[in-house]
Amino acid sequence: MRKPIRSYQIVRLILPIIYGITLAAGIIGQSFIIIIALMGTALIAGAFFCGWLCPFGAVQEWSGRLGRLFRLPLIKIPGKVEKWLRLSRYILLALAFTGLAFTLFITSPYGSFTGVMLGNISRITTAAWILLGAVILSSLVIERPFCRYMCTEGARYGIISLARLFSIRRNEKTCISCGACDRKCPTQVKISEKKHIRNFQCINCFECISACPVKNTLTYGPVFQKKGAKND
């Protein structure tokens, strides 16, 4: 039986639309203050931008839902392959700080493609539109491929979020090791093997919490608790 859509999932569908509209209207720019605020959020509570605000992340998620609607097979990348593939966005991030950055991020199809996320549609070339279409089509069967393997913004927030003060927590005493959380995670984080989910791929979508069959086994809260505090 299919689980009903929860209120937070509806919010996650609506917020990227609002954010995208404000981007298109020029209300939100790539200002230093906005970037610092998003990085601060990642440090305190994790990569909420990726899971709750990013318009292109939402497009990939909606595409994936469409794929499930048409019963397309969901492709799960083997763990050993996924481990190496996810390094690609960090390599791209590193290149942003080298002399190759101008070619890669400004003059290439990938560079103009970032105009989708920055709200600068005029910068998007024909090649970038083709890349955009390829990503959206692939997201029908692979969950958030751009987020996982190509997004330098997500890579930056992911690295910062490793030191987050709040995270998803797993109660080892009540966990039944059913693997439902692992199967539901769109970025293939092995949640069932961790106590605190401070993983650089985690986008705080809370889908794992929704999928867990044991109440209060997966929760969101402070990483550091006082001794004797109840882990619920």
JSON list of C-alpha atoms in Angstrom, two decimals, residues 88-187:
[
{"chain": "A", "resi": 88, "resn": "SER", "atom": "CA", "xyz": [33.25, 13.67, -9.68]},
{"chain": "A", "resi": 89, "resn": "ARG", "atom": "CA", "xyz": [31.47, 16.73, -8.25]},
{"chain": "A", "resi": 90, "resn": "TYR", "atom": "CA", "xyz": [34.35, 17.31, -5.83]},
{"chain": "A", "resi": 91, "resn": "ILE", "atom": "CA", "xyz": [36.80, 17.12, -8.72]},
{"chain": "A", "resi": 92, "resn": "LEU", "atom": "CA", "xyz": [34.68, 19.72, -10.53]},
{"chain": "A", "resi": 93, "resn": "LEU", "atom": "CA", "xyz": [34.71, 21.88, -7.40]},
{"chain": "A", "resi": 94, "resn": "ALA", "atom": "CA", "xyz": [38.49, 21.60, -7.17]},
{"chain": "A", "resi": 95, "resn": "LEU", "atom": "CA", "xyz": [38.79, 22.63, -10.83]},
{"chain": "A", "resi": 96, "resn": "ALA", "atom": "CA", "xyz": [36.84, 25.77, -9.99]},
{"chain": "A", "resi": 97, "resn": "PHE", "atom": "CA", "xyz": [39.88, 26.95, -8.02]},
{"chain": "A", "resi": 98, "resn": "THR", "atom": "CA", "xyz": [42.39, 26.30, -10.84]},
{"chain": "A", "resi": 99, "resn": "GLY", "atom": "CA", "xyz": [43.21, 27.91, -14.17]},
{"chain": "A", "resi": 100, "resn": "LEU", "atom": "CA", "xyz": [40.78, 25.51, -15.84]},
{"chain": "A", "resi": 101, "resn": "ALA", "atom": "CA", "xyz": [37.86, 27.15, -14.06]},
{"chain": "A", "resi": 102, "resn": "PHE", "atom": "CA", "xyz": [37.26, 29.75, -16.77]},
{"chain": "A", "resi": 103, "resn": "THR", "atom": "CA", "xyz": [37.05, 27.16, -19.55]},
{"chain": "A", "resi": 104, "resn": "LEU", "atom": "CA", "xyz": [34.98, 24.71, -17.55]},
{"chain": "A", "resi": 105, "resn": "PHE", "atom": "CA", "xyz": [32.58, 27.05, -15.80]},
{"chain": "A", "resi": 106, "resn": "ILE", "atom": "CA", "xyz": [32.26, 30.02, -18.17]},
{"chain": "A", "resi": 107, "resn": "THR", "atom": "CA", "xyz": [32.79, 29.02, -21.80]},
{"chain": "A", "resi": 108, "resn": "SER", "atom": "CA", "xyz": [31.74, 25.35, -21.81]},
{"chain": "A", "resi": 109, "resn": "PRO", "atom": "CA", "xyz": [28.23, 23.86, -22.09]},
{"chain": "A", "resi": 110, "resn": "TYR", "atom": "CA", "xyz": [28.52, 22.88, -18.44]},
{"chain": "A", "resi": 111, "resn": "GLY", "atom": "CA", "xyz": [29.27, 26.49, -17.52]},
{"chain": "A", "resi": 112, "resn": "SER", "atom": "CA", "xyz": [26.28, 27.90, -19.34]},
{"chain": "A", "resi": 113, "resn": "PHE", "atom": "CA", "xyz": [24.18, 25.06, -17.96]},
{"chain": "A", "resi": 114, "resn": "THR", "atom": "CA", "xyz": [24.72, 26.47, -14.45]},
{"chain": "A", "resi": 115, "resn": "GLY", "atom": "CA", "xyz": [22.59, 29.39, -15.59]},
{"chain": "A", "resi": 116, "resn": "VAL", "atom": "CA", "xyz": [19.60, 27.17, -14.81]},
{"chain": "A", "resi": 117, "resn": "MET", "atom": "CA", "xyz": [20.44, 27.23, -11.10]},
{"chain": "A", "resi": 118, "resn": "LEU", "atom": "CA", "xyz": [21.58, 30.85, -11.09]},
{"chain": "A", "resi": 119, "resn": "GLY", "atom": "CA", "xyz": [18.42, 32.06, -12.76]},
{"chain": "A", "resi": 120, "resn": "ASN", "atom": "CA", "xyz": [20.33, 33.50, -15.74]},
{"chain": "A", "resi": 121, "resn": "ILE", "atom": "CA", "xyz": [18.49, 31.85, -18.63]},
{"chain": "A", "resi": 122, "resn": "SER", "atom": "CA", "xyz": [20.18, 34.08, -21.22]},
{"chain": "A", "resi": 123, "resn": "ARG", "atom": "CA", "xyz": [23.53, 32.36, -20.56]},
{"chain": "A", "resi": 124, "resn": "ILE", "atom": "CA", "xyz": [22.30, 28.91, -21.51]},
{"chain": "A", "resi": 125, "resn": "THR", "atom": "CA", "xyz": [23.62, 27.70, -24.87]},
{"chain": "A", "resi": 126, "resn": "THR", "atom": "CA", "xyz": [22.10, 25.10, -27.20]},
{"chain": "A", "resi": 127, "resn": "ALA", "atom": "CA", "xyz": [24.63, 22.52, -25.98]},
{"chain": "A", "resi": 128, "resn": "ALA", "atom": "CA", "xyz": [23.64, 23.31, -22.41]},
{"chain": "A", "resi": 129, "resn": "TRP", "atom": "CA", "xyz": [19.96, 22.79, -23.22]},
{"chain": "A", "resi": 130, "resn": "ILE", "atom": "CA", "xyz": [20.90, 19.37, -24.63]},
{"chain": "A", "resi": 131, "resn": "LEU", "atom": "CA", "xyz": [22.82, 18.59, -21.43]},
{"chain": "A", "resi": 132, "resn": "LEU", "atom": "CA", "xyz": [19.83, 19.78, -19.41]},
{"chain": "A", "resi": 133, "resn": "GLY", "atom": "CA", "xyz": [17.51, 17.44, -21.34]},
{"chain": "A", "resi": 134, "resn": "ALA", "atom": "CA", "xyz": [19.90, 14.52, -20.87]},
{"chain": "A", "resi": 135, "resn": "VAL", "atom": "CA", "xyz": [20.03, 15.07, -17.11]},
{"chain": "A", "resi": 136, "resn": "ILE", "atom": "CA", "xyz": [16.25, 15.31, -16.80]},
{"chain": "A", "resi": 137, "resn": "LEU", "atom": "CA", "xyz": [15.75, 12.16, -18.89]},
{"chain": "A", "resi": 138, "resn": "SER", "atom": "CA", "xyz": [18.32, 10.25, -16.86]},
{"chain": "A", "resi": 139, "resn": "SER", "atom": "CA", "xyz": [16.63, 11.36, -13.65]},
{"chain": "A", "resi": 140, "resn": "LEU", "atom": "CA", "xyz": [13.57, 9.36, -14.73]},
{"chain": "A", "resi": 141, "resn": "VAL", "atom": "CA", "xyz": [15.50, 6.22, -13.76]},
{"chain": "A", "resi": 142, "resn": "ILE", "atom": "CA", "xyz": [18.41, 7.53, -11.63]},
{"chain": "A", "resi": 143, "resn": "GLU", "atom": "CA", "xyz": [17.65, 9.65, -8.58]},
{"chain": "A", "resi": 144, "resn": "ARG", "atom": "CA", "xyz": [19.12, 13.18, -8.74]},
{"chain": "A", "resi": 145, "resn": "PRO", "atom": "CA", "xyz": [22.05, 12.38, -11.07]},
{"chain": "A", "resi": 146, "resn": "PHE", "atom": "CA", "xyz": [23.20, 16.01, -11.43]},
{"chain": "A", "resi": 147, "resn": "CYS", "atom": "CA", "xyz": [23.07, 16.58, -7.66]},
{"chain": "A", "resi": 148, "resn": "ARG", "atom": "CA", "xyz": [25.09, 13.47, -6.96]},
{"chain": "A", "resi": 149, "resn": "TYR", "atom": "CA", "xyz": [27.74, 13.66, -9.66]},
{"chain": "A", "resi": 150, "resn": "MET", "atom": "CA", "xyz": [28.00, 17.17, -11.16]},
{"chain": "A", "resi": 151, "resn": "CYS", "atom": "CA", "xyz": [26.79, 19.89, -8.80]},
{"chain": "A", "resi": 152, "resn": "THR", "atom": "CA", "xyz": [29.63, 21.98, -7.37]},
{"chain": "A", "resi": 153, "resn": "GLU", "atom": "CA", "xyz": [27.22, 23.97, -5.15]},
{"chain": "A", "resi": 154, "resn": "GLY", "atom": "CA", "xyz": [26.03, 20.75, -3.54]},
{"chain": "A", "resi": 155, "resn": "ALA", "atom": "CA", "xyz": [29.64, 19.62, -3.13]},
{"chain": "A", "resi": 156, "resn": "ARG", "atom": "CA", "xyz": [30.50, 22.81, -1.27]},
{"chain": "A", "resi": 157, "resn": "TYR", "atom": "CA", "xyz": [27.51, 22.59, 1.07]},
{"chain": "A", "resi": 158, "resn": "GLY", "atom": "CA", "xyz": [28.13, 18.87, 1.54]},
{"chain": "A", "resi": 159, "resn": "ILE", "atom": "CA", "xyz": [31.70, 19.39, 2.73]},
{"chain": "A", "resi": 160, "resn": "ILE", "atom": "CA", "xyz": [30.65, 22.13, 5.15]},
{"chain": "A", "resi": 161, "resn": "SER", "atom": "CA", "xyz": [27.77, 20.01, 6.46]},
{"chain": "A", "resi": 162, "resn": "LEU", "atom": "CA", "xyz": [30.18, 17.35, 7.73]},
{"chain": "A", "resi": 163, "resn": "ALA", "atom": "CA", "xyz": [30.61, 19.60, 10.77]},
{"chain": "A", "resi": 164, "resn": "ARG", "atom": "CA", "xyz": [26.87, 20.22, 11.18]},
{"chain": "A", "resi": 165, "resn": "LEU", "atom": "CA", "xyz": [25.45, 20.63, 14.67]},
{"chain": "A", "resi": 166, "resn": "PHE", "atom": "CA", "xyz": [22.08, 19.06, 13.80]},
{"chain": "A", "resi": 167, "resn": "SER", "atom": "CA", "xyz": [21.63, 15.85, 11.84]},
{"chain": "A", "resi": 168, "resn": "ILE", "atom": "CA", "xyz": [19.44, 12.82, 11.28]},
{"chain": "A", "resi": 169, "resn": "ARG", "atom": "CA", "xyz": [20.04, 10.37, 14.12]},
{"chain": "A", "resi": 170, "resn": "ARG", "atom": "CA", "xyz": [19.54, 6.60, 14.23]},
{"chain": "A", "resi": 171, "resn": "ASN", "atom": "CA", "xyz": [18.58, 4.88, 17.48]},
{"chain": "A", "resi": 172, "resn": "GLU", "atom": "CA", "xyz": [20.67, 1.72, 17.37]},
{"chain": "A", "resi": 173, "resn": "LYS", "atom": "CA", "xyz": [18.59, 0.10, 20.12]},
{"chain": "A", "resi": 174, "resn": "THR", "atom": "CA", "xyz": [15.29, 0.25, 18.22]},
{"chain": "A", "resi": 175, "resn": "CYS", "atom": "CA", "xyz": [16.64, -0.13, 14.66]},
{"chain": "A", "resi": 176, "resn": "ILE", "atom": "CA", "xyz": [15.57, -3.46, 13.13]},
{"chain": "A", "resi": 177, "resn": "SER", "atom": "CA", "xyz": [18.08, -3.23, 10.24]},
{"chain": "A", "resi": 178, "resn": "CYS", "atom": "CA", "xyz": [15.35, -3.63, 7.61]},
{"chain": "A", "resi": 179, "resn": "GLY", "atom": "CA", "xyz": [17.18, -1.35, 5.15]},
{"chain": "A", "resi": 180, "resn": "ALA", "atom": "CA", "xyz": [14.07, 0.70, 4.29]},
{"chain": "A", "resi": 181, "resn": "CYS", "atom": "CA", "xyz": [15.96, 3.94, 4.94]},
{"chain": "A", "resi": 182, "resn": "ASP", "atom": "CA", "xyz": [18.82, 2.90, 2.64]},
{"chain": "A", "resi": 183, "resn": "ARG", "atom": "CA", "xyz": [16.43, 2.01, -0.18]},
{"chain": "A", "resi": 184, "resn": "LYS", "atom": "CA", "xyz": [14.57, 5.31, 0.13]},
{"chain": "A", "resi": 185, "resn": "CYS", "atom": "CA", "xyz": [17.62, 7.61, 0.26]},
{"chain": "A", "resi": 186, "resn": "PRO", "atom": "CA", "xyz": [17.88, 9.46, -3.11]},
{"chain": "A", "resi": 187, "resn": "THR", "atom": "CA", "xyz": [21.65, 9.87, -2.76]}
]
